[in-house]
CSV table of C-alpha atoms and ligand atoms in Angstrom, one decimal:
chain,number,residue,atom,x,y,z
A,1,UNK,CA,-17.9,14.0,-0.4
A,2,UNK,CA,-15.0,15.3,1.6
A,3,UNK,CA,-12.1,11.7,2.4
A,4,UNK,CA,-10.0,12.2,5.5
A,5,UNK,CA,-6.8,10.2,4.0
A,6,UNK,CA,-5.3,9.0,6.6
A,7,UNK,CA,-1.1,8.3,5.7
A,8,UNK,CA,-2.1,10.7,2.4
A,9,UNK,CA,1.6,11.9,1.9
A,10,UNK,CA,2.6,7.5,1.6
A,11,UNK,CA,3.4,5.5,-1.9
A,12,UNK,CA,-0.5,4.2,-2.0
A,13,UNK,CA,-2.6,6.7,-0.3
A,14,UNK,CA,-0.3,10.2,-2.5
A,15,UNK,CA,-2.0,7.9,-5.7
A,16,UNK,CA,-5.1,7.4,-4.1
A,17,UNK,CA,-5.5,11.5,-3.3
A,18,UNK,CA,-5.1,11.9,-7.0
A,19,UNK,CA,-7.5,9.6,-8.1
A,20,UNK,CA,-10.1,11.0,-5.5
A,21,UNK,CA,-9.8,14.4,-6.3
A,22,UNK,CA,-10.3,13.5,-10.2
A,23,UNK,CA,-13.2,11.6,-9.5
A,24,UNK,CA,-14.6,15.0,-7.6
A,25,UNK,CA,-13.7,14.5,-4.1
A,26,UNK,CA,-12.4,17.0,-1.7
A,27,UNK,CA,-9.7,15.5,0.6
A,28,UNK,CA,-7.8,16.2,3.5
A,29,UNK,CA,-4.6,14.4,3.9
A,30,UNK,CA,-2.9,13.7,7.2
A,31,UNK,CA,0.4,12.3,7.9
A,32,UNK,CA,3.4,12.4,10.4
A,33,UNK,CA,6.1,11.8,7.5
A,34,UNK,CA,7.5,9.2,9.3
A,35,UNK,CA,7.6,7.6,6.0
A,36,UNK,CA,7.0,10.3,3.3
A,37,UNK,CA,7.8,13.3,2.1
A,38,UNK,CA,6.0,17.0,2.2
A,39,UNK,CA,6.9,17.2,-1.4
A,40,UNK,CA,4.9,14.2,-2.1
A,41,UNK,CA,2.0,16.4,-1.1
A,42,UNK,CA,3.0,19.6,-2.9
A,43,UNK,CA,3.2,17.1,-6.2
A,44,UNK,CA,-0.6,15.8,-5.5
A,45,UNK,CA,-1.3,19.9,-5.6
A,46,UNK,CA,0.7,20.0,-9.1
A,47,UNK,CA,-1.0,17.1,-10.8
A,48,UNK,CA,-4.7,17.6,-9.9
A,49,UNK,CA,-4.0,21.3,-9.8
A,50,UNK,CA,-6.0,21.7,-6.5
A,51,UNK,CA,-5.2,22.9,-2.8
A,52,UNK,CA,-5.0,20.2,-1.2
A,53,UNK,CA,-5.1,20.8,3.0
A,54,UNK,CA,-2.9,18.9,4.6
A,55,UNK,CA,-1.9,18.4,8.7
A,56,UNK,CA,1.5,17.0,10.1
A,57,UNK,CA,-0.4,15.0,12.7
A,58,UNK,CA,0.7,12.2,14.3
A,59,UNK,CA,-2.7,10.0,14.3
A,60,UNK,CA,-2.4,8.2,17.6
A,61,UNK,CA,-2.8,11.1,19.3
A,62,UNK,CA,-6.4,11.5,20.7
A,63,UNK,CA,-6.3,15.2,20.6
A,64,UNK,CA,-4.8,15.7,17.5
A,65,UNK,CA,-7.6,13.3,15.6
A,66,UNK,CA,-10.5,15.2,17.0
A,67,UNK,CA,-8.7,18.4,16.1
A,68,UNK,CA,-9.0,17.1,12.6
A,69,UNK,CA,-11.9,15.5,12.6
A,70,UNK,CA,-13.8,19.1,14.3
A,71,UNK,CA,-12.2,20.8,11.6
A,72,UNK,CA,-12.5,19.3,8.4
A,73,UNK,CA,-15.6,17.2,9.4
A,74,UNK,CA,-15.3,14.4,7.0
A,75,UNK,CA,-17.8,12.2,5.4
A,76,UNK,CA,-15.8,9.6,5.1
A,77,UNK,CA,-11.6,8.2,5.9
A,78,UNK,CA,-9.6,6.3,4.1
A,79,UNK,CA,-6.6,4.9,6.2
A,80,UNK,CA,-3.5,4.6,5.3
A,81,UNK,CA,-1.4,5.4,7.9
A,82,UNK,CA,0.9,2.5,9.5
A,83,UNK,CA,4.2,1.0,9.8
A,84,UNK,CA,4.3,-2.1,7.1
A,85,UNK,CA,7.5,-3.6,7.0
A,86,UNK,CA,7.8,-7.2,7.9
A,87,UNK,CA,11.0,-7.6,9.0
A,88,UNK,CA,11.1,-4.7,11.4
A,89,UNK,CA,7.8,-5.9,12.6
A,90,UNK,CA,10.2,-8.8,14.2
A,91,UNK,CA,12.5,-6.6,16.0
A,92,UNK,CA,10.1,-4.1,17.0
A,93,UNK,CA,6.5,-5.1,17.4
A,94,UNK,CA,5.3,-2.9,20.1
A,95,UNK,CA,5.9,-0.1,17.6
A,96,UNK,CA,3.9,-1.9,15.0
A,97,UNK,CA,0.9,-2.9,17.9
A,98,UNK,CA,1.5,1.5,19.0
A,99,UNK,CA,1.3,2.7,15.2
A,100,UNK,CA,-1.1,0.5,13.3
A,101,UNK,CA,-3.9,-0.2,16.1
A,102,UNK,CA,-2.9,3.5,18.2
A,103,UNK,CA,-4.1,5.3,14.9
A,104,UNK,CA,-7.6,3.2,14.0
A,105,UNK,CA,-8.4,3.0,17.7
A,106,UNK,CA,-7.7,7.1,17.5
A,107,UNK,CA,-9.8,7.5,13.9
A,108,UNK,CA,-12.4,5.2,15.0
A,109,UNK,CA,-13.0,6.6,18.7
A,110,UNK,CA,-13.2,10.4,16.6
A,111,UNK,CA,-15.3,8.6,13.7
A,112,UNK,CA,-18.1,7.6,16.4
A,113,UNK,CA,-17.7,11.4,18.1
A,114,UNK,CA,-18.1,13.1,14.8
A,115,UNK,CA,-21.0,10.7,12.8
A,116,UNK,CA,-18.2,9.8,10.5
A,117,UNK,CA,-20.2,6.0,8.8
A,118,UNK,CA,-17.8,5.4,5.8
A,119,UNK,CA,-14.3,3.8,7.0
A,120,UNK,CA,-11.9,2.1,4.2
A,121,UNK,CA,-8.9,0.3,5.8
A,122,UNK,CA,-5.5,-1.3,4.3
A,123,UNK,CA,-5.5,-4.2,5.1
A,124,UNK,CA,-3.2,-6.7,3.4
A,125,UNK,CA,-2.7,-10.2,1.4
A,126,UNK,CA,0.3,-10.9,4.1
A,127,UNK,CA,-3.1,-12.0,6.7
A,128,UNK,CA,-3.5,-15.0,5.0
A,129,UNK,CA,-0.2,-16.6,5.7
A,130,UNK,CA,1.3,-19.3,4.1
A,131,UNK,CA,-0.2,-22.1,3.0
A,132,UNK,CA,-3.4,-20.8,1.4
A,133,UNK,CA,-5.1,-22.4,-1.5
A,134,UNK,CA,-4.4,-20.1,-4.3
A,135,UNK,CA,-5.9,-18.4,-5.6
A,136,UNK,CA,-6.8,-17.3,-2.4
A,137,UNK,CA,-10.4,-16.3,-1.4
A,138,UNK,CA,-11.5,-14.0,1.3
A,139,UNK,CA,-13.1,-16.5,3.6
A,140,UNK,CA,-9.8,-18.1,3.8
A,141,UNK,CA,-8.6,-18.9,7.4
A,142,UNK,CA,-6.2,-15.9,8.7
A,143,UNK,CA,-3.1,-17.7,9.8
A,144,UNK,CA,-0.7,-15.0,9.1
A,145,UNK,CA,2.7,-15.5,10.5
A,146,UNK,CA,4.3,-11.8,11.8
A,147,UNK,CA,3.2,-9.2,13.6
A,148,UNK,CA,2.8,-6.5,10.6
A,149,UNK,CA,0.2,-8.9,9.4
A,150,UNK,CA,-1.0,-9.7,12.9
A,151,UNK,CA,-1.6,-5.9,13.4
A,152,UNK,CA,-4.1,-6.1,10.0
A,153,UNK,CA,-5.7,-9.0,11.6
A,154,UNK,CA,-6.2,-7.6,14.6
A,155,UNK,CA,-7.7,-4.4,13.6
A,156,UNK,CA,-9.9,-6.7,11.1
A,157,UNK,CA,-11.1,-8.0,14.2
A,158,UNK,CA,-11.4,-5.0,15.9
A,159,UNK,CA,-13.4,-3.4,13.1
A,160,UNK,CA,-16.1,-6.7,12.3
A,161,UNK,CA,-16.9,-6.0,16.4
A,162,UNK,CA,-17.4,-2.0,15.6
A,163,UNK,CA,-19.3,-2.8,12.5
A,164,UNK,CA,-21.6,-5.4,15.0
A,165,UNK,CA,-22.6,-2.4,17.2
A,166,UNK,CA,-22.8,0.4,14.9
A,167,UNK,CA,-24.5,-1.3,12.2
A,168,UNK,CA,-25.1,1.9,10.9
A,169,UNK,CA,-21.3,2.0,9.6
A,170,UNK,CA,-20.0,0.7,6.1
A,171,UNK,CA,-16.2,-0.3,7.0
A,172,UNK,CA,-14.4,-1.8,4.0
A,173,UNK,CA,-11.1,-3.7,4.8
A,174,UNK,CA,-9.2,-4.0,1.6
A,175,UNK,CA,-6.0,-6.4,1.4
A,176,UNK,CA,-3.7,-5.4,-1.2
A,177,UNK,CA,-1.7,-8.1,-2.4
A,178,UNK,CA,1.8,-6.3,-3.9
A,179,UNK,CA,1.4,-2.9,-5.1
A,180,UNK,CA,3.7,-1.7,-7.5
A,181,UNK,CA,4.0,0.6,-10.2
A,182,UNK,CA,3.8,4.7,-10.2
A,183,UNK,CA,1.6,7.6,-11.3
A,184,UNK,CA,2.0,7.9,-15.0
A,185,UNK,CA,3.3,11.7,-14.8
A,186,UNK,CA,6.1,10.5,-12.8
A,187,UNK,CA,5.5,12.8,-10.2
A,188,UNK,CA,5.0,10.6,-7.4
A,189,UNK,CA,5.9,6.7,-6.8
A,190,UNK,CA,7.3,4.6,-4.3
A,191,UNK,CA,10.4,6.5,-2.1
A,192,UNK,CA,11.5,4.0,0.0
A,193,UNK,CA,13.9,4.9,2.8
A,194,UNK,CA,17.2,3.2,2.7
A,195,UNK,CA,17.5,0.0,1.3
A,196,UNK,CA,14.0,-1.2,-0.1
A,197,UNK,CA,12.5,-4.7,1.2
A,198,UNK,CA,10.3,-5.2,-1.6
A,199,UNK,CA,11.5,-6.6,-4.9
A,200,UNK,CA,9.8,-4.1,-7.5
A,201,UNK,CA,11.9,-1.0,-5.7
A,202,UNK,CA,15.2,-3.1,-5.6
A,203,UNK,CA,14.9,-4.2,-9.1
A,204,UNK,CA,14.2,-0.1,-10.0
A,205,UNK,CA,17.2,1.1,-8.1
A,206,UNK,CA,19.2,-2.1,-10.1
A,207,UNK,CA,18.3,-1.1,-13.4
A,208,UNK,CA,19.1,2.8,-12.3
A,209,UNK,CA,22.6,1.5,-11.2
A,210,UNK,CA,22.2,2.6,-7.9
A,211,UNK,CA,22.3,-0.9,-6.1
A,212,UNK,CA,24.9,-3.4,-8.0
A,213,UNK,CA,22.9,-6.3,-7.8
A,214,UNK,CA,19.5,-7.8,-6.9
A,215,UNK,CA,19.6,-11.0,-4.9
A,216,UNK,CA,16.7,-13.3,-5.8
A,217,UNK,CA,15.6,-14.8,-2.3
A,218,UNK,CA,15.6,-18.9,-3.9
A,219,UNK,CA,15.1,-20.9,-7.0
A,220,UNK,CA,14.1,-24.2,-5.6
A,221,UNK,CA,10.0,-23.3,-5.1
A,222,UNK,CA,7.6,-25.6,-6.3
A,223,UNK,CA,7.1,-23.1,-9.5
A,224,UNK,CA,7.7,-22.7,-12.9
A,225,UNK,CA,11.0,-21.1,-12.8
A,226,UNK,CA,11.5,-22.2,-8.7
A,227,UNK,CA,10.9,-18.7,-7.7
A,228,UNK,CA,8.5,-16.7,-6.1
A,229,UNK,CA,5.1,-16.0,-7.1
A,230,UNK,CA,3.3,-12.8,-6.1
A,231,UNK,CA,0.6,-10.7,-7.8
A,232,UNK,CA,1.6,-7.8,-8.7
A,233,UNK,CA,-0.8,-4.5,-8.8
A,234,UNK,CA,-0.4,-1.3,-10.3
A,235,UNK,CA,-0.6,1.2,-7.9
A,236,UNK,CA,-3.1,3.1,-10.0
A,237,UNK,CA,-5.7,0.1,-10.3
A,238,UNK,CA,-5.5,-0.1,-6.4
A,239,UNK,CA,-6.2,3.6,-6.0
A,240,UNK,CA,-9.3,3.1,-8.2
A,241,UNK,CA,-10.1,0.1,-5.9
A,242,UNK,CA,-10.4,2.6,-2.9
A,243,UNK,CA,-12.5,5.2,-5.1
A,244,UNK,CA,-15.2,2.1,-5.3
A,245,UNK,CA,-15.3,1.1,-2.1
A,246,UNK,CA,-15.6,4.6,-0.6
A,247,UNK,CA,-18.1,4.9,-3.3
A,248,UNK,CA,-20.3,1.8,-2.0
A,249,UNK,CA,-20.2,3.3,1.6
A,250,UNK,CA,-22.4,5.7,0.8
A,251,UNK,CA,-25.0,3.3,-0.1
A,252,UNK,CA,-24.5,0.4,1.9
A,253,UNK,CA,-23.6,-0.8,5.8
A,254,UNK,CA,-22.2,-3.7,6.9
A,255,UNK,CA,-18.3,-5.1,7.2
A,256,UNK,CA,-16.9,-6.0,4.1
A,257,UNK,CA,-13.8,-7.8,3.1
A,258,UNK,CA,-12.3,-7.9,-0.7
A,259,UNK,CA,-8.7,-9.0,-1.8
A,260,UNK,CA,-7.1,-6.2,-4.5
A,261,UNK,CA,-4.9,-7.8,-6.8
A,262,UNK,CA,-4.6,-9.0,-10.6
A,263,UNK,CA,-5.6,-12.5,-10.0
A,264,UNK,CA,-2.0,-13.2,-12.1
A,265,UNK,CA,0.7,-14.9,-10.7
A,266,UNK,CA,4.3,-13.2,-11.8
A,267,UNK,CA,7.7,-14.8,-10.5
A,268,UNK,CA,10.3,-12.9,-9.3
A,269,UNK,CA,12.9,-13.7,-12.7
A,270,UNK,CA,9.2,-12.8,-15.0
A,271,UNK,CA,9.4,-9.4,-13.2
A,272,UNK,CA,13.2,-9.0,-13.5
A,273,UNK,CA,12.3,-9.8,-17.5
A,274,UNK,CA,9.9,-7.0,-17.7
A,275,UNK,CA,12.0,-4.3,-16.3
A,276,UNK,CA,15.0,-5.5,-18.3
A,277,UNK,CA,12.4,-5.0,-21.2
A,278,UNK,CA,10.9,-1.8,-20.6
A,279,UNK,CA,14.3,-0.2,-19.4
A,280,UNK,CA,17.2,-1.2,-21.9
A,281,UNK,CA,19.3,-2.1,-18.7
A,282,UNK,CA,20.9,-4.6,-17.3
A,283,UNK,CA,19.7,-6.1,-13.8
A,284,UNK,CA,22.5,-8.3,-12.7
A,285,UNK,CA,21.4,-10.7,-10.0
A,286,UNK,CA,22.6,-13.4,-7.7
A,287,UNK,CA,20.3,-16.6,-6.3
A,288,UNK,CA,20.5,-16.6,-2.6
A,289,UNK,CA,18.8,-18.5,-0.2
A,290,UNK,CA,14.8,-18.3,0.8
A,291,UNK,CA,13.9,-15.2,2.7
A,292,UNK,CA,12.5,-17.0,5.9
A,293,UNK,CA,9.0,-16.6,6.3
A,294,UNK,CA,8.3,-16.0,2.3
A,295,UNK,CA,5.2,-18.0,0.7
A,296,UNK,CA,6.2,-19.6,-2.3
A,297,UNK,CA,3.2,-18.6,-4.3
A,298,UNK,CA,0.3,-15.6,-3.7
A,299,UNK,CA,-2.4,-14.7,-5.7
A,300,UNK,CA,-6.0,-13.4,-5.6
A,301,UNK,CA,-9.1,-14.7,-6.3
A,302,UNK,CA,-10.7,-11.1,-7.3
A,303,UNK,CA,-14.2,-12.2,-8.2
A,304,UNK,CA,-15.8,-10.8,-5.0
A,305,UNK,CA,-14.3,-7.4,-5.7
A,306,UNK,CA,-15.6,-7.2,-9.2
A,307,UNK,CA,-18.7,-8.8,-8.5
A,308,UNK,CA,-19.6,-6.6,-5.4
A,309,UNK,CA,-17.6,-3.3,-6.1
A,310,UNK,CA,-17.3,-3.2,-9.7
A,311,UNK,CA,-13.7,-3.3,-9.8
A,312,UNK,CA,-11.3,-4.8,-12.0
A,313,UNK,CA,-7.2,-4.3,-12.5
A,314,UNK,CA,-6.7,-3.4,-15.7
A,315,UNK,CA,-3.0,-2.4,-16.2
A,316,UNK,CA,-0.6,-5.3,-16.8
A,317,UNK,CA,3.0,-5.9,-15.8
A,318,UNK,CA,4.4,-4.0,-18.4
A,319,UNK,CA,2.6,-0.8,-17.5
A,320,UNK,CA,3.9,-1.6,-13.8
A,321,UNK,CA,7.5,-1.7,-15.0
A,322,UNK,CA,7.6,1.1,-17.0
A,323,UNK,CA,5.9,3.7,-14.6
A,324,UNK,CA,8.1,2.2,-12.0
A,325,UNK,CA,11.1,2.9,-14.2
A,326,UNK,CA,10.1,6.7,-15.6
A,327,UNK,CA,9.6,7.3,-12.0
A,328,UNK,CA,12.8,6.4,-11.0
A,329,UNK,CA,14.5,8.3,-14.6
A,330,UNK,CA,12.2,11.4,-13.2
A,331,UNK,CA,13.5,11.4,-9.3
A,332,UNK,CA,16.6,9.4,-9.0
A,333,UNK,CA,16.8,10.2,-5.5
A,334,UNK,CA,12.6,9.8,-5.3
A,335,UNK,CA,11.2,13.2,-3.2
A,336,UNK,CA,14.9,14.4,-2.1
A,337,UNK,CA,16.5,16.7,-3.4
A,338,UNK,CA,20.1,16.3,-2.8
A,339,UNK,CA,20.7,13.9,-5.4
A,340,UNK,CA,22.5,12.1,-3.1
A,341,UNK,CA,22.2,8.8,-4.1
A,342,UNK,CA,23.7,5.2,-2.6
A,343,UNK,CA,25.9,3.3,-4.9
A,344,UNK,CA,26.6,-0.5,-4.4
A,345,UNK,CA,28.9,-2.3,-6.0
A,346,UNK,CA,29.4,-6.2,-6.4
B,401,NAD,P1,3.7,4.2,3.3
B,401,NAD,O1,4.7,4.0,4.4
B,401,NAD,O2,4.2,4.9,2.0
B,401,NAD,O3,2.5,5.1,3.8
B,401,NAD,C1,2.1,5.1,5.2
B,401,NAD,C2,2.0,6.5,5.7
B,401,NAD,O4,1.6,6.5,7.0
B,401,NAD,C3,3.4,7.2,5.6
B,401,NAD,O5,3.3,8.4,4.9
B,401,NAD,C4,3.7,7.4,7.1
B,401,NAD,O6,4.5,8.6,7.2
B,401,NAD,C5,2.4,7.5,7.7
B,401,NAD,N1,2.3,7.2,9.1
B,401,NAD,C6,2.9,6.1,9.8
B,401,NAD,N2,2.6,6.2,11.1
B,401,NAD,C7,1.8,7.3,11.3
B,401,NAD,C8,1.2,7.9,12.4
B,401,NAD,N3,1.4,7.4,13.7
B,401,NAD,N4,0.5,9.1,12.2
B,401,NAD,C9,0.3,9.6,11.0
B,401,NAD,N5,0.9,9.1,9.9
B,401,NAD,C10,1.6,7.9,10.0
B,401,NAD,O7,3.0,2.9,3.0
B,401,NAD,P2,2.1,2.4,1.8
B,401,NAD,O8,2.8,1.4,0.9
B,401,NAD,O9,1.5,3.6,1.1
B,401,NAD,O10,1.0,1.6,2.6
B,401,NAD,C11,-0.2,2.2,3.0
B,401,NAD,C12,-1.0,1.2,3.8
B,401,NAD,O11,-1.2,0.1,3.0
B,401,NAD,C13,-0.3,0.8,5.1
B,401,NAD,O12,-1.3,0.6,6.1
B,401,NAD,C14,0.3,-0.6,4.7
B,401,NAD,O13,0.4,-1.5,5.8
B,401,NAD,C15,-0.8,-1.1,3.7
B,401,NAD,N6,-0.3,-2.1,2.7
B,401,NAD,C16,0.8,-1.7,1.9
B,401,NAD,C17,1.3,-2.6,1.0
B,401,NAD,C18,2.5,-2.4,0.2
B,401,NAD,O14,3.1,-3.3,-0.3
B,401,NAD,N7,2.9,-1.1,0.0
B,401,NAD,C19,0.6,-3.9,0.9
B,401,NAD,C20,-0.5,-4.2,1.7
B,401,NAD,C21,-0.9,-3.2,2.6
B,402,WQD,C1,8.2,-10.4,-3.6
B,402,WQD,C2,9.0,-11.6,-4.1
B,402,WQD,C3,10.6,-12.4,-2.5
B,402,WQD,C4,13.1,-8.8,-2.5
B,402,WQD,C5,5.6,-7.9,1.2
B,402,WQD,C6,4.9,-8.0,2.5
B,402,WQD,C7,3.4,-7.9,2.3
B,402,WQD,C8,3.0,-6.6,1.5
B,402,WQD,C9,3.8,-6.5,0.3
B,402,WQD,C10,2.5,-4.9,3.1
B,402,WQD,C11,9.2,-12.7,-3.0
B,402,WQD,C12,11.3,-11.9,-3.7
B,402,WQD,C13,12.1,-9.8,-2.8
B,402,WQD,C14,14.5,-9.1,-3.0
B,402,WQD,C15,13.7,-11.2,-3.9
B,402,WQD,N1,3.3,-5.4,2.2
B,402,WQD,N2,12.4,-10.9,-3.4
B,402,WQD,N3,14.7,-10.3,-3.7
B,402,WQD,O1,7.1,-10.5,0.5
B,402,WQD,O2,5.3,-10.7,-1.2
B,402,WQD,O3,5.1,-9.0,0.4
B,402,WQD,O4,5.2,-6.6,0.6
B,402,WQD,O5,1.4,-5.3,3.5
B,402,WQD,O6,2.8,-7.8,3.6
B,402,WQD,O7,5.2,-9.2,3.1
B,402,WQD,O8,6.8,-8.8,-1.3
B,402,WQD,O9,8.3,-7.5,-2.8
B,402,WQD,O10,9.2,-8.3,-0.5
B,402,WQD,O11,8.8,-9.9,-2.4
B,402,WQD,O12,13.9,-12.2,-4.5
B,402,WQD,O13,15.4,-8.3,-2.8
B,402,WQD,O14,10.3,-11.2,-4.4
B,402,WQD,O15,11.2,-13.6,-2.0
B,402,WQD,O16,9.2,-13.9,-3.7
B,402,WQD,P1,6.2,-9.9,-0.4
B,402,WQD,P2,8.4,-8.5,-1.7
């Protein structure tokens, strides 16, 4: 089976061309770098020790897809490629509606042109809003609350109605809940540009000393400890997730929908534990106020996944921390090369 990754070079889909290749796939990554790094690429070539062709393409381009898709002919596309940061979704949502539904109206107008019947699709735990009984269950009403996650939804919607008339299609929409974690080679991880948004890369770049302090967004949740609950995935589990799906597209039609996560609950100070554990370092931190628009709690119900696709996390929140943390000993500066690095101090 040859997978068109769509957003191959990114933090999810670089671990999810690994894990394809060594379960005998050939790929075909495509990516504009908008968010990534070539040398995330050139590391998927060192680890699986395979050629692995790659286009700079920029996927809401009509032209460009079909020259991709007339090329390399895939059996089947994962994809990846999106903008999927919430914040900037609020100041600029017309790039979010341009990127996310440009490139899957683009990969599915070339998928119909081309035969192409297997689509998997990131979708993401952020649809389902606050609010949700936890843990939360896939028929759960979608009442997500900014326009990165109204992007998912929509292009949910967009791909139940394609999955209606082409019932010869299997399309897969899997919602991650929060990925986190790195490739245990420490090759490739999670380079984010700038200052992070999401707590696991903040905490790394803590620990690493090149951020003073991590500010922990409240303590007065209804929770444990008063802060927030996520569920936490290693990055690797949720690249097998995608190697089962793609799997059961070859056997099967229909629209399907399955939540990727742990089905554990971790607060924010459990997690700033862990990597104080599994590092040796100190990650000084400051209690600020609630991030607005944060759920207090999140967490999967996963039983449809393991019931339907076989699949089951099975790395814990140790293993998340300390793959996070070699990969951050391994590229200080993640995939650049400068070693120019930002230092805050308190
Ligand atoms: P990422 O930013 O590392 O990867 C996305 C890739 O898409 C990047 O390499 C970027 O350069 C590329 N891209 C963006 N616009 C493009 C375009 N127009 N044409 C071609 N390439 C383009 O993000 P990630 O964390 O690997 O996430 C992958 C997918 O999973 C995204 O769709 C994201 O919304 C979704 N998701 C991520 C998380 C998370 O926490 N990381 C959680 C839920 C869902
Ligand atoms: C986790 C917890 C914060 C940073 C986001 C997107 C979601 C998905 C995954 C793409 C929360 C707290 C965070 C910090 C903190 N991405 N926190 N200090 O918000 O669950 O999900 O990423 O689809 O759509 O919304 O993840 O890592 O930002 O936050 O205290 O500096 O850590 O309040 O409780 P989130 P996160």
């Amino acid at each position: 089976m040859k997978v068109l990754i769509t957003g191959g070079a990114g933090y999810i889909g670089s671990h999810t061309a690994v894990e394809l290749i060594e379960a005998g796939c050939r790929i075909v990554i495509a990516d504009n770098f908008s968010n990534s790094s070539l040398e995330a690429v050139k590391r998927i070539r060192t680890i699986t020790d395979s050629e692995v062709p790659c286009y700079f393409a920029d996927l809401r381009r009509e032209e460009t897809v079909t020259r991709i898709f007339r090329n390399e002919r895939p059996d089947a596309v994962i994809h990846f490629a999106g903008l999927k940061a919430v914040g900037e979704s609020n100041e600029q949502p017309v790039a979010y509606f341009d990127h996310n539904l440009g490139t899957m109206i683009q990969i599915l107008k070339a998928m119909r042109a081309f035969n192409c019947l297997n689509l998997v699709f990131s979708s993401s735990a952020t649809v389902y809003g606050d609010g949700a009984q936890m843990p939360v269950t896939e028929d759960a009403p979608l009442l997500t609350t900014n326009p990165y996650g109204r992007t998912k939804k929509m292009i949910e919607e967009m791909l139940m109605d394609t999955s209606a008339a082409y019932p010869e299609m299997c399309i897969t929409a899997l919602r991650y809940f929060n990925p986190i974690g790195a490739h245990r080679s420490g090759l490739i991880g999670e380079d984010p540009l700038g200052i992070p948004n999401n707590l696991a890369p903040f905490v790394t770049q803590v620990a690493a000393g090149r951020r003073g302090y991590l500010q922990v967004f409240g303590n007065d949740y209804e929770t444990a400890d008063g802060t927030g609950i996520r569920d936490y995935i290693h990055v690797q589990d949720l690249a097998r997730g995608h190697i089962a799906a793609i799997n059961k597209g070859k056997v099967r039609n229909g629209y399907h929908v399955y939540n990727l996560g742990t089905g554990y609950g971790t607060s924010v100070l459990e997690l700033v534990h862990m990597f104080r554990f599994v590092s040796g370092r100190k990650i000084p931190y400051v209690i600020t106020k609630r991030r607005p628009g944060d759920a207090a709690v999140s967490f999967a119900n996963t039983c449809k996944a393991e019931k339907e696709l076989g699949w089951k996390a099975m790395l814990g929140l140790e293993d998340m921390c300390r793959d996070s943390w070699n990969w951050q000993q391994k590229n200080p500066a993640g995939y650049r090369s400068d070693n120019m690095m930002e230092v805050e101090t308190s």
